[in-house]
JSON list of C-alpha atoms in Angstrom, two decimals:
[
{"chain": "A", "resi": 145, "resn": "UNK", "atom": "CA", "xyz": [2.56, 93.74, 142.86]},
{"chain": "A", "resi": 146, "resn": "UNK", "atom": "CA", "xyz": [3.70, 97.21, 143.92]},
{"chain": "A", "resi": 147, "resn": "UNK", "atom": "CA", "xyz": [7.28, 96.00, 144.22]},
{"chain": "A", "resi": 148, "resn": "UNK", "atom": "CA", "xyz": [7.16, 94.56, 140.70]},
{"chain": "A", "resi": 149, "resn": "UNK", "atom": "CA", "xyz": [5.77, 97.83, 139.32]},
{"chain": "A", "resi": 150, "resn": "UNK", "atom": "CA", "xyz": [8.51, 99.79, 141.06]},
{"chain": "A", "resi": 151, "resn": "UNK", "atom": "CA", "xyz": [11.15, 97.46, 139.63]},
{"chain": "A", "resi": 152, "resn": "UNK", "atom": "CA", "xyz": [9.75, 97.66, 136.09]},
{"chain": "A", "resi": 153, "resn": "UNK", "atom": "CA", "xyz": [9.27, 101.43, 136.22]},
{"chain": "A", "resi": 154, "resn": "UNK", "atom": "CA", "xyz": [11.98, 102.88, 138.48]},
{"chain": "A", "resi": 155, "resn": "UNK", "atom": "CA", "xyz": [11.18, 106.45, 137.39]},
{"chain": "A", "resi": 156, "resn": "UNK", "atom": "CA", "xyz": [7.84, 106.26, 139.16]},
{"chain": "A", "resi": 157, "resn": "UNK", "atom": "CA", "xyz": [9.74, 106.78, 142.43]},
{"chain": "A", "resi": 158, "resn": "UNK", "atom": "CA", "xyz": [6.72, 105.61, 144.47]},
{"chain": "A", "resi": 159, "resn": "UNK", "atom": "CA", "xyz": [4.63, 108.50, 143.06]},
{"chain": "A", "resi": 160, "resn": "UNK", "atom": "CA", "xyz": [1.83, 106.20, 142.05]},
{"chain": "A", "resi": 161, "resn": "UNK", "atom": "CA", "xyz": [-1.02, 104.23, 143.52]},
{"chain": "A", "resi": 162, "resn": "UNK", "atom": "CA", "xyz": [-2.56, 100.96, 142.41]},
{"chain": "A", "resi": 163, "resn": "UNK", "atom": "CA", "xyz": [-6.21, 101.44, 141.49]},
{"chain": "A", "resi": 164, "resn": "UNK", "atom": "CA", "xyz": [-7.42, 98.03, 140.31]},
{"chain": "A", "resi": 165, "resn": "UNK", "atom": "CA", "xyz": [-6.75, 94.31, 140.40]},
{"chain": "A", "resi": 166, "resn": "UNK", "atom": "CA", "xyz": [-4.64, 92.57, 137.79]},
{"chain": "A", "resi": 167, "resn": "UNK", "atom": "CA", "xyz": [-6.54, 91.50, 134.71]},
{"chain": "A", "resi": 168, "resn": "UNK", "atom": "CA", "xyz": [-5.77, 90.29, 131.20]},
{"chain": "A", "resi": 169, "resn": "UNK", "atom": "CA", "xyz": [-9.18, 91.38, 129.88]},
{"chain": "A", "resi": 170, "resn": "UNK", "atom": "CA", "xyz": [-8.16, 94.86, 128.77]},
{"chain": "A", "resi": 171, "resn": "UNK", "atom": "CA", "xyz": [-4.94, 96.71, 128.04]},
{"chain": "A", "resi": 172, "resn": "UNK", "atom": "CA", "xyz": [-3.64, 100.25, 128.23]},
{"chain": "A", "resi": 173, "resn": "UNK", "atom": "CA", "xyz": [-5.08, 101.31, 124.87]},
{"chain": "A", "resi": 174, "resn": "UNK", "atom": "CA", "xyz": [-8.56, 100.08, 125.81]},
{"chain": "A", "resi": 175, "resn": "UNK", "atom": "CA", "xyz": [-8.25, 101.81, 129.19]},
{"chain": "A", "resi": 176, "resn": "UNK", "atom": "CA", "xyz": [-7.16, 105.04, 127.54]},
{"chain": "A", "resi": 177, "resn": "UNK", "atom": "CA", "xyz": [-10.27, 104.77, 125.34]},
{"chain": "A", "resi": 178, "resn": "UNK", "atom": "CA", "xyz": [-12.42, 104.20, 128.42]},
{"chain": "A", "resi": 179, "resn": "UNK", "atom": "CA", "xyz": [-13.04, 100.50, 127.83]},
{"chain": "A", "resi": 180, "resn": "UNK", "atom": "CA", "xyz": [-12.52, 97.53, 130.15]},
{"chain": "A", "resi": 181, "resn": "UNK", "atom": "CA", "xyz": [-13.96, 94.62, 128.16]},
{"chain": "A", "resi": 182, "resn": "UNK", "atom": "CA", "xyz": [-11.44, 93.99, 125.40]},
{"chain": "A", "resi": 183, "resn": "UNK", "atom": "CA", "xyz": [-7.80, 94.28, 124.32]},
{"chain": "A", "resi": 184, "resn": "UNK", "atom": "CA", "xyz": [-6.97, 96.83, 121.67]},
{"chain": "A", "resi": 185, "resn": "UNK", "atom": "CA", "xyz": [-4.03, 96.22, 119.34]},
{"chain": "A", "resi": 186, "resn": "UNK", "atom": "CA", "xyz": [-3.63, 96.63, 115.56]},
{"chain": "A", "resi": 187, "resn": "UNK", "atom": "CA", "xyz": [-2.75, 93.02, 114.69]},
{"chain": "A", "resi": 188, "resn": "UNK", "atom": "CA", "xyz": [-4.78, 91.27, 112.02]},
{"chain": "A", "resi": 189, "resn": "UNK", "atom": "CA", "xyz": [-4.18, 87.61, 112.76]},
{"chain": "A", "resi": 190, "resn": "UNK", "atom": "CA", "xyz": [-5.17, 86.80, 115.42]},
{"chain": "A", "resi": 191, "resn": "UNK", "atom": "CA", "xyz": [-7.63, 89.64, 115.32]},
{"chain": "A", "resi": 192, "resn": "UNK", "atom": "CA", "xyz": [-7.67, 91.93, 118.31]},
{"chain": "A", "resi": 193, "resn": "UNK", "atom": "CA", "xyz": [-9.91, 94.98, 118.50]},
{"chain": "A", "resi": 194, "resn": "UNK", "atom": "CA", "xyz": [-8.96, 97.98, 116.37]},
{"chain": "A", "resi": 195, "resn": "UNK", "atom": "CA", "xyz": [-11.29, 100.65, 114.93]},
{"chain": "A", "resi": 196, "resn": "UNK", "atom": "CA", "xyz": [-12.33, 99.18, 111.60]},
{"chain": "A", "resi": 197, "resn": "UNK", "atom": "CA", "xyz": [-11.67, 102.37, 109.64]},
{"chain": "A", "resi": 198, "resn": "UNK", "atom": "CA", "xyz": [-8.02, 102.55, 110.74]},
{"chain": "A", "resi": 199, "resn": "UNK", "atom": "CA", "xyz": [-5.15, 100.54, 109.24]},
{"chain": "A", "resi": 200, "resn": "UNK", "atom": "CA", "xyz": [-3.75, 97.77, 111.42]},
{"chain": "A", "resi": 201, "resn": "UNK", "atom": "CA", "xyz": [-0.21, 99.09, 111.51]},
{"chain": "A", "resi": 202, "resn": "UNK", "atom": "CA", "xyz": [1.87, 99.41, 114.65]},
{"chain": "A", "resi": 203, "resn": "UNK", "atom": "CA", "xyz": [2.73, 103.03, 114.11]},
{"chain": "A", "resi": 204, "resn": "UNK", "atom": "CA", "xyz": [2.17, 106.15, 116.14]},
{"chain": "A", "resi": 205, "resn": "UNK", "atom": "CA", "xyz": [0.25, 107.54, 113.20]},
{"chain": "A", "resi": 206, "resn": "UNK", "atom": "CA", "xyz": [-2.24, 104.67, 113.32]},
{"chain": "A", "resi": 207, "resn": "UNK", "atom": "CA", "xyz": [-2.66, 105.04, 117.06]},
{"chain": "A", "resi": 208, "resn": "UNK", "atom": "CA", "xyz": [-3.38, 108.74, 116.49]},
{"chain": "A", "resi": 209, "resn": "UNK", "atom": "CA", "xyz": [-5.94, 107.83, 113.81]},
{"chain": "A", "resi": 210, "resn": "UNK", "atom": "CA", "xyz": [-7.53, 105.24, 116.12]},
{"chain": "A", "resi": 211, "resn": "UNK", "atom": "CA", "xyz": [-8.10, 107.84, 118.78]},
{"chain": "A", "resi": 212, "resn": "UNK", "atom": "CA", "xyz": [-9.31, 110.37, 116.26]},
{"chain": "A", "resi": 213, "resn": "UNK", "atom": "CA", "xyz": [-12.19, 107.96, 115.63]},
{"chain": "A", "resi": 214, "resn": "UNK", "atom": "CA", "xyz": [-13.31, 108.55, 119.22]},
{"chain": "A", "resi": 215, "resn": "UNK", "atom": "CA", "xyz": [-13.02, 112.30, 119.10]},
{"chain": "A", "resi": 216, "resn": "UNK", "atom": "CA", "xyz": [-9.41, 113.00, 120.03]},
{"chain": "A", "resi": 217, "resn": "UNK", "atom": "CA", "xyz": [-7.09, 115.31, 118.13]},
{"chain": "A", "resi": 218, "resn": "UNK", "atom": "CA", "xyz": [-3.39, 115.94, 118.51]},
{"chain": "A", "resi": 219, "resn": "UNK", "atom": "CA", "xyz": [-2.21, 118.64, 120.87]},
{"chain": "A", "resi": 220, "resn": "UNK", "atom": "CA", "xyz": [1.09, 119.93, 122.13]},
{"chain": "A", "resi": 221, "resn": "UNK", "atom": "CA", "xyz": [0.98, 120.02, 125.89]},
{"chain": "A", "resi": 222, "resn": "UNK", "atom": "CA", "xyz": [0.22, 117.59, 128.68]},
{"chain": "A", "resi": 223, "resn": "UNK", "atom": "CA", "xyz": [-1.10, 120.12, 131.19]},
{"chain": "A", "resi": 224, "resn": "UNK", "atom": "CA", "xyz": [-4.63, 119.61, 132.48]},
{"chain": "A", "resi": 225, "resn": "UNK", "atom": "CA", "xyz": [-7.08, 121.78, 130.58]},
{"chain": "A", "resi": 226, "resn": "UNK", "atom": "CA", "xyz": [-10.60, 122.49, 131.81]},
{"chain": "A", "resi": 227, "resn": "UNK", "atom": "CA", "xyz": [-13.22, 120.95, 129.56]},
{"chain": "A", "resi": 228, "resn": "UNK", "atom": "CA", "xyz": [-10.83, 118.53, 127.89]},
{"chain": "A", "resi": 229, "resn": "UNK", "atom": "CA", "xyz": [-9.58, 115.03, 128.52]},
{"chain": "A", "resi": 230, "resn": "UNK", "atom": "CA", "xyz": [-6.18, 113.97, 127.29]},
{"chain": "A", "resi": 231, "resn": "UNK", "atom": "CA", "xyz": [-4.35, 110.79, 126.43]},
{"chain": "A", "resi": 232, "resn": "UNK", "atom": "CA", "xyz": [-0.65, 110.15, 125.87]},
{"chain": "A", "resi": 233, "resn": "UNK", "atom": "CA", "xyz": [0.99, 107.74, 123.45]},
{"chain": "A", "resi": 234, "resn": "UNK", "atom": "CA", "xyz": [4.35, 106.20, 124.33]},
{"chain": "A", "resi": 235, "resn": "UNK", "atom": "CA", "xyz": [6.74, 104.64, 121.84]},
{"chain": "A", "resi": 236, "resn": "UNK", "atom": "CA", "xyz": [10.07, 102.86, 122.00]},
{"chain": "A", "resi": 237, "resn": "UNK", "atom": "CA", "xyz": [13.29, 104.00, 120.31]},
{"chain": "A", "resi": 238, "resn": "UNK", "atom": "CA", "xyz": [12.12, 102.34, 117.09]},
{"chain": "A", "resi": 239, "resn": "UNK", "atom": "CA", "xyz": [8.96, 104.46, 117.30]},
{"chain": "A", "resi": 240, "resn": "UNK", "atom": "CA", "xyz": [6.74, 101.43, 117.83]},
{"chain": "A", "resi": 241, "resn": "UNK", "atom": "CA", "xyz": [3.82, 102.31, 120.12]},
{"chain": "A", "resi": 242, "resn": "UNK", "atom": "CA", "xyz": [4.12, 100.65, 123.49]},
{"chain": "A", "resi": 243, "resn": "UNK", "atom": "CA", "xyz": [1.65, 102.23, 125.89]},
{"chain": "A", "resi": 244, "resn": "UNK", "atom": "CA", "xyz": [-1.12, 104.77, 126.40]},
{"chain": "A", "resi": 245, "resn": "UNK", "atom": "CA", "xyz": [-2.17, 106.73, 129.45]},
{"chain": "A", "resi": 246, "resn": "UNK", "atom": "CA", "xyz": [-5.28, 108.81, 130.14]},
{"chain": "A", "resi": 247, "resn": "UNK", "atom": "CA", "xyz": [-5.43, 112.00, 132.16]},
{"chain": "A", "resi": 248, "resn": "UNK", "atom": "CA", "xyz": [-7.80, 112.30, 135.08]},
{"chain": "A", "resi": 249, "resn": "UNK", "atom": "CA", "xyz": [-9.71, 115.44, 136.04]},
{"chain": "A", "resi": 250, "resn": "UNK", "atom": "CA", "xyz": [-7.14, 116.12, 138.74]},
{"chain": "A", "resi": 251, "resn": "UNK", "atom": "CA", "xyz": [-4.36, 116.27, 136.17]},
{"chain": "A", "resi": 252, "resn": "UNK", "atom": "CA", "xyz": [-2.77, 113.00, 137.26]},
{"chain": "A", "resi": 253, "resn": "UNK", "atom": "CA", "xyz": [-2.68, 110.11, 134.84]},
{"chain": "A", "resi": 254, "resn": "UNK", "atom": "CA", "xyz": [-4.09, 106.61, 134.82]},
{"chain": "A", "resi": 255, "resn": "UNK", "atom": "CA", "xyz": [-2.43, 103.66, 133.08]},
{"chain": "A", "resi": 256, "resn": "UNK", "atom": "CA", "xyz": [-3.20, 99.97, 132.68]},
{"chain": "A", "resi": 257, "resn": "UNK", "atom": "CA", "xyz": [0.17, 98.24, 132.78]},
{"chain": "A", "resi": 258, "resn": "UNK", "atom": "CA", "xyz": [-0.29, 95.38, 130.33]},
{"chain": "A", "resi": 259, "resn": "UNK", "atom": "CA", "xyz": [-1.79, 92.48, 132.29]},
{"chain": "A", "resi": 260, "resn": "UNK", "atom": "CA", "xyz": [-0.89, 94.13, 135.58]},
{"chain": "A", "resi": 261, "resn": "UNK", "atom": "CA", "xyz": [-3.03, 96.59, 137.50]},
{"chain": "A", "resi": 262, "resn": "UNK", "atom": "CA", "xyz": [-4.24, 100.09, 136.67]},
{"chain": "A", "resi": 263, "resn": "UNK", "atom": "CA", "xyz": [-2.21, 102.72, 138.40]},
{"chain": "A", "resi": 264, "resn": "UNK", "atom": "CA", "xyz": [-2.64, 106.43, 138.96]},
{"chain": "A", "resi": 265, "resn": "UNK", "atom": "CA", "xyz": [0.63, 108.29, 138.48]},
{"chain": "A", "resi": 266, "resn": "UNK", "atom": "CA", "xyz": [1.52, 111.92, 138.90]},
{"chain": "A", "resi": 267, "resn": "UNK", "atom": "CA", "xyz": [3.80, 112.28, 135.91]},
{"chain": "A", "resi": 268, "resn": "UNK", "atom": "CA", "xyz": [3.86, 110.74, 132.46]},
{"chain": "A", "resi": 269, "resn": "UNK", "atom": "CA", "xyz": [7.65, 110.53, 132.62]},
{"chain": "A", "resi": 270, "resn": "UNK", "atom": "CA", "xyz": [7.32, 108.10, 135.51]},
{"chain": "A", "resi": 271, "resn": "UNK", "atom": "CA", "xyz": [6.70, 105.37, 132.95]},
{"chain": "A", "resi": 272, "resn": "UNK", "atom": "CA", "xyz": [9.62, 106.36, 130.73]},
{"chain": "A", "resi": 273, "resn": "UNK", "atom": "CA", "xyz": [12.27, 103.70, 130.41]},
{"chain": "A", "resi": 274, "resn": "UNK", "atom": "CA", "xyz": [13.05, 100.33, 128.93]},
{"chain": "A", "resi": 275, "resn": "UNK", "atom": "CA", "xyz": [9.47, 99.00, 129.12]},
{"chain": "A", "resi": 276, "resn": "UNK", "atom": "CA", "xyz": [7.61, 101.81, 127.35]},
{"chain": "A", "resi": 277, "resn": "UNK", "atom": "CA", "xyz": [10.18, 104.22, 125.92]},
{"chain": "A", "resi": 278, "resn": "UNK", "atom": "CA", "xyz": [8.93, 107.81, 126.07]},
{"chain": "A", "resi": 279, "resn": "UNK", "atom": "CA", "xyz": [5.82, 109.88, 125.45]},
{"chain": "A", "resi": 280, "resn": "UNK", "atom": "CA", "xyz": [5.68, 110.82, 121.78]},
{"chain": "A", "resi": 281, "resn": "UNK", "atom": "CA", "xyz": [2.22, 112.33, 121.36]},
{"chain": "A", "resi": 282, "resn": "UNK", "atom": "CA", "xyz": [-0.53, 113.92, 123.42]},
{"chain": "A", "resi": 283, "resn": "UNK", "atom": "CA", "xyz": [-4.12, 114.06, 122.20]},
{"chain": "A", "resi": 284, "resn": "UNK", "atom": "CA", "xyz": [-7.21, 115.75, 123.62]},
{"chain": "A", "resi": 285, "resn": "UNK", "atom": "CA", "xyz": [-10.97, 115.85, 123.19]},
{"chain": "A", "resi": 286, "resn": "UNK", "atom": "CA", "xyz": [-13.81, 117.75, 124.75]},
{"chain": "A", "resi": 287, "resn": "UNK", "atom": "CA", "xyz": [-14.73, 115.92, 127.90]},
{"chain": "A", "resi": 288, "resn": "UNK", "atom": "CA", "xyz": [-18.16, 114.58, 128.75]},
{"chain": "A", "resi": 289, "resn": "UNK", "atom": "CA", "xyz": [-17.14, 114.30, 132.38]},
{"chain": "A", "resi": 290, "resn": "UNK", "atom": "CA", "xyz": [-18.29, 116.76, 135.02]},
{"chain": "A", "resi": 291, "resn": "UNK", "atom": "CA", "xyz": [-15.51, 118.19, 137.21]},
{"chain": "B", "resi": 266, "resn": "UNK", "atom": "CA", "xyz": [-9.55, 67.05, 128.04]},
{"chain": "B", "resi": 267, "resn": "UNK", "atom": "CA", "xyz": [-8.38, 64.69, 130.79]},
{"chain": "B", "resi": 268, "resn": "UNK", "atom": "CA", "xyz": [-7.52, 61.89, 128.38]},
{"chain": "B", "resi": 269, "resn": "UNK", "atom": "CA", "xyz": [-5.97, 64.36, 125.92]},
{"chain": "B", "resi": 270, "resn": "UNK", "atom": "CA", "xyz": [-3.71, 65.92, 128.51]},
{"chain": "B", "resi": 271, "resn": "UNK", "atom": "CA", "xyz": [-2.61, 62.45, 129.59]},
{"chain": "B", "resi": 272, "resn": "UNK", "atom": "CA", "xyz": [-1.36, 61.94, 126.03]},
{"chain": "B", "resi": 273, "resn": "UNK", "atom": "CA", "xyz": [1.18, 64.70, 126.56]},
{"chain": "B", "resi": 274, "resn": "UNK", "atom": "CA", "xyz": [4.42, 63.33, 127.93]},
{"chain": "B", "resi": 275, "resn": "UNK", "atom": "CA", "xyz": [5.85, 64.71, 131.10]},
{"chain": "B", "resi": 276, "resn": "UNK", "atom": "CA", "xyz": [8.95, 66.20, 129.51]},
{"chain": "B", "resi": 277, "resn": "UNK", "atom": "CA", "xyz": [6.84, 68.15, 127.04]},
{"chain": "B", "resi": 278, "resn": "UNK", "atom": "CA", "xyz": [4.57, 69.44, 129.76]},
{"chain": "B", "resi": 279, "resn": "UNK", "atom": "CA", "xyz": [7.48, 70.46, 131.95]},
{"chain": "B", "resi": 280, "resn": "UNK", "atom": "CA", "xyz": [9.18, 72.28, 129.10]},
{"chain": "B", "resi": 281, "resn": "UNK", "atom": "CA", "xyz": [5.92, 74.03, 128.21]},
{"chain": "B", "resi": 282, "resn": "UNK", "atom": "CA", "xyz": [5.34, 75.14, 131.81]},
{"chain": "B", "resi": 283, "resn": "UNK", "atom": "CA", "xyz": [8.89, 76.45, 132.11]},
{"chain": "B", "resi": 284, "resn": "UNK", "atom": "CA", "xyz": [8.58, 78.46, 128.90]},
{"chain": "B", "resi": 285, "resn": "UNK", "atom": "CA", "xyz": [5.10, 79.64, 129.82]},
{"chain": "B", "resi": 286, "resn": "UNK", "atom": "CA", "xyz": [6.29, 80.94, 133.18]},
{"chain": "B", "resi": 287, "resn": "UNK", "atom": "CA", "xyz": [9.28, 82.67, 131.57]},
{"chain": "B", "resi": 288, "resn": "UNK", "atom": "CA", "xyz": [7.03, 84.30, 128.98]},
{"chain": "B", "resi": 289, "resn": "UNK", "atom": "CA", "xyz": [4.48, 85.46, 131.53]},
{"chain": "B", "resi": 290, "resn": "UNK", "atom": "CA", "xyz": [7.14, 86.91, 133.81]},
{"chain": "B", "resi": 291, "resn": "UNK", "atom": "CA", "xyz": [8.73, 88.90, 131.00]},
{"chain": "B", "resi": 292, "resn": "UNK", "atom": "CA", "xyz": [5.54, 90.19, 129.36]},
{"chain": "B", "resi": 293, "resn": "UNK", "atom": "CA", "xyz": [3.32, 91.07, 132.32]},
{"chain": "B", "resi": 294, "resn": "UNK", "atom": "CA", "xyz": [3.52, 94.81, 131.64]},
{"chain": "B", "resi": 295, "resn": "UNK", "atom": "CA", "xyz": [3.29, 94.48, 127.85]},
{"chain": "B", "resi": 296, "resn": "UNK", "atom": "CA", "xyz": [0.28, 95.68, 125.90]},
{"chain": "B", "resi": 297, "resn": "UNK", "atom": "CA", "xyz": [1.69, 94.84, 122.49]},
{"chain": "B", "resi": 298, "resn": "UNK", "atom": "CA", "xyz": [0.36, 91.55, 121.18]},
{"chain": "B", "resi": 299, "resn": "UNK", "atom": "CA", "xyz": [3.27, 91.50, 118.74]},
{"chain": "B", "resi": 300, "resn": "UNK", "atom": "CA", "xyz": [5.90, 91.86, 121.46]},
{"chain": "B", "resi": 301, "resn": "UNK", "atom": "CA", "xyz": [4.20, 89.19, 123.55]},
{"chain": "B", "resi": 302, "resn": "UNK", "atom": "CA", "xyz": [4.05, 86.80, 120.62]},
{"chain": "B", "resi": 303, "resn": "UNK", "atom": "CA", "xyz": [7.61, 87.45, 119.46]},
{"chain": "B", "resi": 304, "resn": "UNK", "atom": "CA", "xyz": [9.05, 86.76, 122.91]},
{"chain": "B", "resi": 305, "resn": "UNK", "atom": "CA", "xyz": [11.65, 83.96, 122.59]},
{"chain": "B", "resi": 306, "resn": "UNK", "atom": "CA", "xyz": [9.87, 81.69, 125.09]},
{"chain": "B", "resi": 307, "resn": "UNK", "atom": "CA", "xyz": [6.56, 82.11, 123.26]},
{"chain": "B", "resi": 308, "resn": "UNK", "atom": "CA", "xyz": [8.27, 81.35, 119.94]},
{"chain": "B", "resi": 309, "resn": "UNK", "atom": "CA", "xyz": [9.82, 78.23, 121.45]},
{"chain": "B", "resi": 310, "resn": "UNK", "atom": "CA", "xyz": [6.39, 77.11, 122.56]},
{"chain": "B", "resi": 311, "resn": "UNK", "atom": "CA", "xyz": [5.21, 77.51, 118.97]},
{"chain": "B", "resi": 312, "resn": "UNK", "atom": "CA", "xyz": [8.27, 75.52, 117.92]},
{"chain": "B", "resi": 313, "resn": "UNK", "atom": "CA", "xyz": [7.09, 72.60, 120.07]},
{"chain": "B", "resi": 314, "resn": "UNK", "atom": "CA", "xyz": [4.36, 72.15, 117.49]},
{"chain": "B", "resi": 315, "resn": "UNK", "atom": "CA", "xyz": [1.06, 70.21, 117.72]},
{"chain": "B", "resi": 316, "resn": "UNK", "atom": "CA", "xyz": [2.15, 68.44, 120.91]},
{"chain": "B", "resi": 317, "resn": "UNK", "atom": "CA", "xyz": [1.35, 71.60, 122.90]},
{"chain": "B", "resi": 318, "resn": "UNK", "atom": "CA", "xyz": [-2.15, 72.13, 121.52]},
{"chain": "B", "resi": 319, "resn": "UNK", "atom": "CA", "xyz": [-3.78, 70.28, 124.45]},
{"chain": "B", "resi": 320, "resn": "UNK", "atom": "CA", "xyz": [-1.70, 72.32, 126.87]},
{"chain": "B", "resi": 321, "resn": "UNK", "atom": "CA", "xyz": [-2.62, 75.60, 125.20]},
{"chain": "B", "resi": 322, "resn": "UNK", "atom": "CA", "xyz": [-6.30, 74.67, 125.24]},
{"chain": "B", "resi": 323, "resn": "UNK", "atom": "CA", "xyz": [-6.02, 73.75, 128.90]},
{"chain": "B", "resi": 324, "resn": "UNK", "atom": "CA", "xyz": [-4.53, 77.16, 129.59]},
{"chain": "B", "resi": 325, "resn": "UNK", "atom": "CA", "xyz": [-7.44, 78.83, 127.84]},
{"chain": "B", "resi": 326, "resn": "UNK", "atom": "CA", "xyz": [-9.81, 76.82, 130.03]},
{"chain": "B", "resi": 327, "resn": "UNK", "atom": "CA", "xyz": [-8.14, 77.53, 133.33]},
{"chain": "B", "resi": 328, "resn": "UNK", "atom": "CA", "xyz": [-6.40, 80.90, 132.87]},
{"chain": "B", "resi": 329, "resn": "UNK", "atom": "CA", "xyz": [-7.25, 82.59, 129.55]},
{"chain": "B", "resi": 330, "resn": "UNK", "atom": "CA", "xyz": [-4.25, 84.38, 128.09]},
{"chain": "B", "resi": 331, "resn": "UNK", "atom": "CA", "xyz": [-2.83, 85.47, 124.75]},
{"chain": "B", "resi": 332, "resn": "UNK", "atom": "CA", "xyz": [-2.27, 82.00, 123.28]},
{"chain": "B", "resi": 333, "resn": "UNK", "atom": "CA", "xyz": [-4.23, 82.76, 120.12]},
{"chain": "B", "resi": 334, "resn": "UNK", "atom": "CA", "xyz": [-1.18, 83.59, 118.00]},
{"chain": "B", "resi": 335, "resn": "UNK", "atom": "CA", "xyz": [0.46, 80.30, 118.97]},
{"chain": "B", "resi": 336, "resn": "UNK", "atom": "CA", "xyz": [-2.66, 78.25, 118.30]},
{"chain": "B", "resi": 337, "resn": "UNK", "atom": "CA", "xyz": [-3.22, 79.97, 114.97]},
{"chain": "B", "resi": 338, "resn": "UNK", "atom": "CA", "xyz": [0.34, 79.33, 113.79]},
{"chain": "B", "resi": 339, "resn": "UNK", "atom": "CA", "xyz": [0.45, 75.72, 114.94]},
{"chain": "B", "resi": 340, "resn": "UNK", "atom": "CA", "xyz": [-3.00, 74.75, 113.62]},
{"chain": "B", "resi": 341, "resn": "UNK", "atom": "CA", "xyz": [-3.24, 77.17, 110.67]},
{"chain": "B", "resi": 342, "resn": "UNK", "atom": "CA", "xyz": [-6.81, 77.78, 111.81]},
{"chain": "B", "resi": 343, "resn": "UNK", "atom": "CA", "xyz": [-8.66, 80.87, 113.02]},
{"chain": "B", "resi": 344, "resn": "UNK", "atom": "CA", "xyz": [-11.99, 80.23, 114.73]},
{"chain": "B", "resi": 345, "resn": "UNK", "atom": "CA", "xyz": [-12.29, 83.78, 116.11]},
{"chain": "B", "resi": 346, "resn": "UNK", "atom": "CA", "xyz": [-15.10, 85.88, 114.66]},
{"chain": "B", "resi": 347, "resn": "UNK", "atom": "CA", "xyz": [-14.68, 89.58, 113.87]},
{"chain": "B", "resi": 348, "resn": "UNK", "atom": "CA", "xyz": [-17.10, 90.66, 116.56]},
{"chain": "B", "resi": 349, "resn": "UNK", "atom": "CA", "xyz": [-15.14, 88.79, 119.23]},
{"chain": "B", "resi": 350, "resn": "UNK", "atom": "CA", "xyz": [-11.83, 90.45, 118.32]},
{"chain": "B", "resi": 351, "resn": "UNK", "atom": "CA", "xyz": [-10.03, 91.53, 121.47]},
{"chain": "B", "resi": 352, "resn": "UNK", "atom": "CA", "xyz": [-12.47, 89.85, 123.87]},
{"chain": "B", "resi": 353, "resn": "UNK", "atom": "CA", "xyz": [-10.09, 87.43, 125.56]},
{"chain": "B", "resi": 354, "resn": "UNK", "atom": "CA", "xyz": [-12.87, 85.32, 127.06]},
{"chain": "B", "resi": 355, "resn": "UNK", "atom": "CA", "xyz": [-14.80, 84.98, 123.80]},
{"chain": "B", "resi": 356, "resn": "UNK", "atom": "CA", "xyz": [-11.61, 84.35, 121.83]},
{"chain": "B", "resi": 357, "resn": "UNK", "atom": "CA", "xyz": [-10.73, 81.61, 124.32]},
{"chain": "B", "resi": 358, "resn": "UNK", "atom": "CA", "xyz": [-14.20, 80.09, 124.01]},
{"chain": "B", "resi": 359, "resn": "UNK", "atom": "CA", "xyz": [-13.88, 80.11, 120.23]},
{"chain": "B", "resi": 360, "resn": "UNK", "atom": "CA", "xyz": [-10.69, 78.08, 120.46]},
{"chain": "B", "resi": 361, "resn": "UNK", "atom": "CA", "xyz": [-12.19, 75.72, 123.03]},
{"chain": "B", "resi": 362, "resn": "UNK", "atom": "CA", "xyz": [-15.16, 75.15, 120.71]},
{"chain": "B", "resi": 363, "resn": "UNK", "atom": "CA", "xyz": [-12.67, 74.48, 117.91]},
{"chain": "B", "resi": 364, "resn": "UNK", "atom": "CA", "xyz": [-10.96, 71.96, 120.20]},
{"chain": "B", "resi": 365, "resn": "UNK", "atom": "CA", "xyz": [-14.29, 70.19, 120.84]},
{"chain": "B", "resi": 366, "resn": "UNK", "atom": "CA", "xyz": [-15.19, 70.12, 117.13]},
{"chain": "B", "resi": 367, "resn": "UNK", "atom": "CA", "xyz": [-11.85, 68.56, 116.34]},
{"chain": "B", "resi": 368, "resn": "UNK", "atom": "CA", "xyz": [-12.06, 65.94, 119.03]},
{"chain": "B", "resi": 369, "resn": "UNK", "atom": "CA", "xyz": [-9.27, 67.48, 121.04]},
{"chain": "B", "resi": 370, "resn": "UNK", "atom": "CA", "xyz": [-11.48, 68.16, 124.05]}
]
């Protein structure tokens, strides 16, 4: 599927590696939250997983609130920061959320591409384009991971 | 399921498969349930109405995917419990149980 990923995300410029098999069990939001057993999305009917205390609206604000429930808060920069883990929210030109990525300890990013594979990619902007739009918000929380 | 699928005429099944393949191809990298469900091919599957219910249930049996929106709209039912929300396998099983209860499987 590498060729398909390259075609869908031409800005990756081969600066990525595939790190899982394809699966429809979890999506990018779940992966960003550290989960691999369910699909996160704020739709009410049919009901997909969404933190119960957060409104089921497809807005960047609601995605921010969803990740605040698991300890994240908004921040300004995407650089790796010792002691913190970061996630990025992408949105299209209508500002509908489209994708989330999670930063690894190395400073590279990991993304689950819909029902495709997880990939590790060097730059967030590699996923910019017609599929996911652009990064609109970074969030961070104190990490529980050891370097 | 075997006898139910045999009730679906060939033209319907071929159209469903064509639309299904088009939908899958175009939404592989999509996380948004809304975008997946609003895709024109997915909407046309919904437009095929109750005739595709056996085909959707067969898909959930053989290759679970995001057919829950379509089934919910066509049947006006929702057998998925709150605790199973987002668990594709459990959501699929809920619909398959619904199919059994309604004599469709």
